[in-house]
Short mmCIF file of C-alpha atoms and ligand atoms in Angstrom, two decimals:
data_model
loop_
_atom_site.label_atom_id
_atom_site.label_comp_id
_atom_site.label_asym_id
_atom_site.label_seq_id
_atom_site.Cartn_x
_atom_site.Cartn_y
_atom_site.Cartn_z
CA MET F 594 124.42 116.74 115.41
CA SER F 595 125.05 113.36 113.85
CA ARG F 596 122.58 110.73 114.86
CA SER F 597 123.11 107.03 114.99
CA PRO F 598 121.43 105.06 112.20
CA SER F 599 118.97 103.52 114.62
CA ASP F 600 117.68 106.99 115.56
CA ILE F 601 116.66 107.60 111.97
CA LEU F 602 113.12 106.65 110.99
CA ILE F 603 112.32 106.08 107.33
CA LEU F 604 108.74 106.00 106.14
CA ILE F 605 108.30 103.61 103.23
CA THR F 606 105.24 103.84 101.03
CA ASN F 607 104.24 103.20 97.41
CA ASP F 608 101.34 103.27 94.98
CA ASP F 609 101.40 99.59 93.99
CA GLY F 610 99.92 98.61 97.35
CA ILE F 611 101.25 97.06 100.55
CA HIS F 612 101.68 93.66 98.91
CA GLY F 613 103.89 95.07 96.14
CA THR F 614 107.12 93.16 95.57
CA GLY F 615 109.06 96.40 95.07
CA LEU F 616 107.91 97.68 98.46
CA GLY F 617 109.17 94.51 100.13
CA ALA F 618 112.57 94.78 98.45
CA LEU F 619 112.88 98.42 99.54
CA GLU F 620 111.89 97.60 103.12
CA GLU F 621 114.41 94.79 103.30
CA ALA F 622 117.27 96.98 102.07
CA LEU F 623 116.50 100.08 104.16
CA SER F 624 115.64 98.26 107.40
CA ALA F 625 119.08 96.62 107.36
CA ARG F 626 120.54 100.10 107.98
CA TRP F 627 117.89 102.28 109.59
CA GLY F 628 114.62 102.18 111.49
CA THR F 629 111.73 101.80 109.06
CA VAL F 630 107.96 101.84 109.08
CA VAL F 631 105.76 100.87 106.14
CA VAL F 632 102.49 102.73 105.62
CA ALA F 633 101.10 101.86 102.20
CA PRO F 634 97.76 101.70 100.37
CA ASP F 635 95.85 98.45 100.86
CA ARG F 636 95.51 98.07 97.07
CA GLU F 637 97.04 99.42 93.88
CA GLN F 638 96.79 103.19 93.51
CA SER F 639 98.98 103.71 90.44
CA ALA F 640 98.27 106.99 88.61
CA ALA F 641 96.46 108.20 91.74
CA SER F 642 98.55 111.34 91.44
CA HIS F 643 98.24 113.59 94.48
CA ALA F 644 94.69 112.58 95.39
CA LEU F 645 93.65 113.00 99.00
CA THR F 646 90.73 111.12 100.57
CA LEU F 647 88.27 113.57 102.07
CA HIS F 648 84.95 111.77 101.70
CA HIS F 649 85.35 108.56 103.62
CA PRO F 650 87.08 107.65 106.88
CA LEU F 651 90.60 106.27 106.62
CA ARG F 652 91.75 103.24 108.57
CA MET F 653 95.30 102.22 109.33
CA VAL F 654 95.28 98.45 109.68
CA PRO F 655 98.36 96.83 111.32
CA MET F 656 99.92 94.23 109.03
CA GLY F 657 102.69 92.92 111.30
CA ALA F 658 105.55 94.74 113.05
CA GLY F 659 106.04 98.26 111.69
CA ARG F 660 103.60 97.79 108.78
CA PHE F 661 100.25 99.43 108.19
CA ALA F 662 97.78 99.26 105.31
CA VAL F 663 95.61 102.31 104.60
CA ASP F 664 92.41 102.23 102.53
CA GLY F 665 93.48 105.38 100.74
CA THR F 666 96.01 106.94 98.40
CA PRO F 667 99.80 107.28 98.70
CA THR F 668 99.31 110.91 99.75
CA ASP F 669 96.90 109.79 102.50
CA CYS F 670 99.56 107.37 103.77
CA VAL F 671 102.20 110.09 104.08
CA MET F 672 99.74 112.56 105.65
CA LEU F 673 98.64 110.09 108.33
CA SER F 674 102.23 109.09 109.05
CA MET F 675 103.65 112.60 109.29
CA HIS F 676 100.82 113.95 111.42
CA GLY F 677 101.55 112.08 114.58
CA LEU F 678 99.94 108.69 114.04
CA LEU F 679 103.34 107.01 114.36
CA PRO F 680 105.31 106.89 117.63
CA ARG F 681 107.79 109.26 116.00
CA ARG F 682 107.88 111.51 112.99
CA PRO F 683 109.76 109.99 110.05
CA ASP F 684 112.94 111.79 108.97
CA VAL F 685 112.89 110.47 105.43
CA VAL F 686 110.12 109.35 103.06
CA VAL F 687 110.96 106.78 100.39
CA SER F 688 108.24 105.84 97.91
CA GLY F 689 108.56 102.74 95.73
CA ILE F 690 110.00 100.70 94.32
CA ASN F 691 107.45 101.31 91.61
CA GLN F 692 106.84 98.56 89.12
CA GLY F 693 107.47 100.66 86.00
CA SER F 694 109.44 103.84 85.41
CA ASN F 695 108.23 107.36 86.23
CA LEU F 696 110.09 109.54 83.76
CA GLY F 697 109.46 113.04 82.44
CA ASP F 698 105.78 114.00 82.42
CA ASP F 699 104.88 110.73 84.20
CA VAL F 700 105.67 112.49 87.47
CA ILE F 701 102.45 114.52 87.13
CA TYR F 702 100.27 111.39 87.23
CA SER F 703 102.39 109.17 89.42
CA GLY F 704 101.18 108.14 92.87
CA THR F 705 104.75 107.05 93.65
CA VAL F 706 106.10 110.54 93.05
CA ALA F 707 103.10 112.16 94.79
CA ALA F 708 103.99 110.41 98.05
CA ALA F 709 107.49 111.92 97.88
CA VAL F 710 105.98 115.31 97.05
CA GLU F 711 103.82 115.05 100.17
CA GLY F 712 106.84 114.06 102.25
CA THR F 713 108.69 117.15 101.01
CA LEU F 714 105.67 119.39 101.72
CA LEU F 715 105.62 118.08 105.28
CA GLY F 716 109.33 118.71 105.80
CA ALA F 717 110.91 115.28 105.30
CA ARG F 718 113.75 114.50 102.91
CA SER F 719 111.97 112.51 100.26
CA MET F 720 112.61 110.36 97.23
CA ALA F 721 110.61 108.31 94.77
CA VAL F 722 112.19 105.26 93.16
CA SER F 723 110.90 103.41 90.11
CA LEU F 724 112.15 100.47 88.08
CA ALA F 725 111.84 100.05 84.32
CA PRO F 726 110.72 96.58 83.18
CA ASP F 727 113.09 94.24 81.32
CA THR F 728 112.31 93.16 77.76
CA ALA F 729 110.18 90.27 79.04
CA GLY F 730 108.20 92.68 81.26
CA GLY F 731 109.84 91.34 84.44
CA PHE F 732 111.29 93.22 87.42
CA ASP F 733 114.46 92.51 89.41
CA PHE F 734 114.21 95.01 92.28
CA ARG F 735 117.65 94.38 93.79
CA GLN F 736 119.58 97.10 91.95
CA ALA F 737 116.89 99.69 92.71
CA ALA F 738 116.95 98.67 96.39
CA GLU F 739 120.73 99.11 96.48
CA VAL F 740 120.68 102.56 94.91
CA SER F 741 117.91 103.60 97.32
CA VAL F 742 120.27 102.90 100.22
CA THR F 743 122.99 104.97 98.53
CA VAL F 744 120.70 107.94 97.93
CA VAL F 745 119.17 107.84 101.43
CA GLU F 746 122.69 107.86 102.87
CA ARG F 747 123.50 111.02 100.91
CA MET F 748 120.19 112.70 101.78
CA LEU F 749 120.83 112.09 105.48
CA ALA F 750 124.27 113.73 105.16
CA GLU F 751 122.72 116.95 103.74
CA GLU F 752 122.21 119.86 106.14
CA ARG F 753 118.81 120.52 104.64
CA MET F 754 116.81 119.53 101.57
CA GLY F 755 113.95 122.01 101.52
CA GLY F 756 111.60 122.45 98.59
CA TYR F 757 112.67 119.57 96.38
CA LEU F 758 112.54 115.81 96.19
CA LEU F 759 114.55 113.25 94.28
CA ASN F 760 112.97 111.20 91.52
CA VAL F 761 115.06 108.09 90.92
CA ASN F 762 114.61 105.71 87.98
CA VAL F 763 116.51 102.49 87.54
CA PRO F 764 117.07 100.58 84.29
CA PRO F 765 116.32 96.84 84.23
CA GLY F 766 118.97 94.31 85.14
CA PRO F 767 120.66 92.59 88.08
CA PRO F 768 122.71 94.51 90.70
CA GLY F 769 125.77 96.16 89.17
CA SER F 770 124.37 96.14 85.64
CA ALA F 771 123.66 99.91 85.43
CA ARG F 772 126.46 101.87 83.75
CA GLY F 773 126.38 104.51 86.48
CA ILE F 774 124.21 107.22 88.04
CA ARG F 775 123.30 110.42 86.15
CA VAL F 776 121.81 113.54 87.70
CA CYS F 777 119.08 114.52 85.24
CA ARG F 778 116.32 116.88 84.29
CA LEU F 779 112.86 115.68 83.26
CA GLY F 780 112.28 114.80 79.59
CA ARG F 781 108.95 115.01 77.76
CA ARG F 782 106.49 112.23 76.99
CA ILE F 783 104.96 112.09 73.54
CA PHE F 784 101.64 110.27 73.53
CA ARG F 785 100.57 108.89 70.17
CA GLU F 786 96.91 108.14 69.52
CA GLY F 787 96.37 107.86 73.26
CA ILE F 788 92.56 107.53 73.24
CA PHE F 789 90.82 104.45 71.86
CA PRO F 790 87.10 104.86 71.12
CA HIS F 791 84.89 101.75 71.30
CA THR F 792 81.20 100.96 71.49
CA ASP F 793 79.63 99.04 74.37
CA PRO F 794 77.00 96.25 73.86
CA ARG F 795 74.22 98.83 74.29
CA GLY F 796 75.57 100.95 71.46
CA ARG F 797 77.01 103.71 73.66
CA PRO F 798 80.53 105.01 73.06
CA TYR F 799 83.28 104.52 75.61
CA TYR F 800 86.97 105.38 75.64
CA TRP F 801 90.16 103.73 76.76
CA ILE F 802 93.11 105.94 77.71
CA GLY F 803 96.57 104.81 76.66
CA GLY F 804 97.46 101.74 74.74
CA GLN F 805 100.34 102.35 72.38
CA ASP F 806 103.66 102.82 74.10
CA PRO F 807 104.38 106.54 74.24
CA THR F 808 107.71 107.79 72.97
CA TRP F 809 109.72 110.64 74.47
CA GLU F 810 111.97 113.55 73.71
CA GLY F 811 114.63 115.07 75.89
CA GLU F 812 118.07 116.59 76.02
CA ALA F 813 121.24 114.60 76.61
CA ASP F 814 120.81 115.24 80.35
CA SER F 815 117.17 114.07 80.46
CA ASP F 816 116.00 111.17 82.59
CA PHE F 817 114.69 109.30 79.52
CA GLN F 818 118.11 109.48 77.88
CA ALA F 819 119.79 108.17 81.05
CA ILE F 820 117.54 105.10 81.22
CA GLU F 821 117.92 104.51 77.47
CA ASP F 822 121.71 104.62 77.91
CA GLY F 823 121.55 102.13 80.80
CA PHE F 824 122.16 104.66 83.59
CA ILE F 825 120.25 105.24 86.82
CA SER F 826 118.65 108.70 86.74
CA VAL F 827 118.32 111.00 89.75
CA ALA F 828 116.22 114.11 89.07
CA PRO F 829 115.75 116.82 91.73
CA LEU F 830 112.17 118.11 91.40
CA ARG F 831 111.01 121.44 92.78
CA LEU F 832 107.70 121.89 94.57
CA ASP F 833 107.44 125.55 93.65
CA TRP F 834 105.79 125.34 90.22
CA THR F 835 106.14 129.08 89.60
CA HIS F 836 107.50 129.70 86.12
CA GLU F 837 110.00 132.57 86.39
CA GLU F 838 109.74 133.69 82.77
CA GLY F 839 105.93 133.40 82.90
CA LEU F 840 105.91 135.51 86.05
CA GLU F 841 107.70 138.39 84.31
CA ARG F 842 105.66 138.09 81.14
CA ILE F 843 102.23 137.89 82.81
CA ARG F 844 103.10 140.84 85.04
CA ARG F 845 103.61 142.87 81.88
CA TRP F 846 99.97 142.10 80.92
CA GLU F 847 98.97 144.55 83.69
CA LEU F 848 95.77 142.62 84.24
CA ASP F 849 94.39 145.15 86.72
CA ARG F 850 94.49 147.96 84.11
CA PRO F 851 91.11 148.48 82.36
CA GLY F 852 90.40 147.55 78.78
CA PRO F 853 91.89 144.77 76.67
CA ARG F 854 93.82 146.04 73.71
CA GLY F 855 92.34 143.58 71.24
CA GLY F 856 93.89 140.58 69.61
CA GLY F 857 97.06 142.26 68.40
CA GLY F 858 99.34 140.99 71.14
CA GLU F 859 101.98 143.06 72.85
CA PRO F 860 103.79 145.71 70.85
CA GLY F 861 106.97 144.04 69.72
CA GLY F 862 105.91 140.85 71.46
CA GLY F 863 105.25 137.43 70.00
MN1 MN V 1599 102.58 102.06 90.55
#
């Protein structure tokens, strides 16, 4: 069953665009070990989430050997790549290295994570990798590139990895500076005064989302805590969003029975 490294094909994509420095660092590290192909958006698509382009034609423009730029989203890139537009179907999808972390609730908005979600949906072992900035706002991608190789190695050794992807975040610093690797759950973002109202020169209101740095909360095993403590975080994320407790509770509503019982809530419920 074991295949030689050159038989493995890794699809590399991102949401920072094909010219992203993090993408280049990832390609360099992975292509030293395995076959790689880069299919990435032709411009930045950060916070594109899982958007799919349905209203204009998509083009895959060759950008040198094994590299293609797509005028679409990260999800478009994975879709095109996994549906036969490459000479062979990629075994693994690696998305990143994103310039900026994708921790906790960030994963909902992240184009980087969305590409790995799409890879998982289409049956590939998939990971997203993101790098937190240093205090000067700079990025040294080498450590994140190294850990990507480590994680891909382990993914390839798994029998199967159905239904979940890995979300990897790396603290700032040169190779070897992280204190270790922690397997984590997602923490929670806390956005403070996230909307800034302004007035345009014609007197009409407009709004700016974000601004102040959000804070976070999370348990000791949360991804935020890991990065704060100087560890690399690896969070397995499920694609099945079904909430087990919610499933039980909403079933008890018996929604197909006639007549609401008023605003009193369930007997004995809360
Ligand atoms: Mn990005």
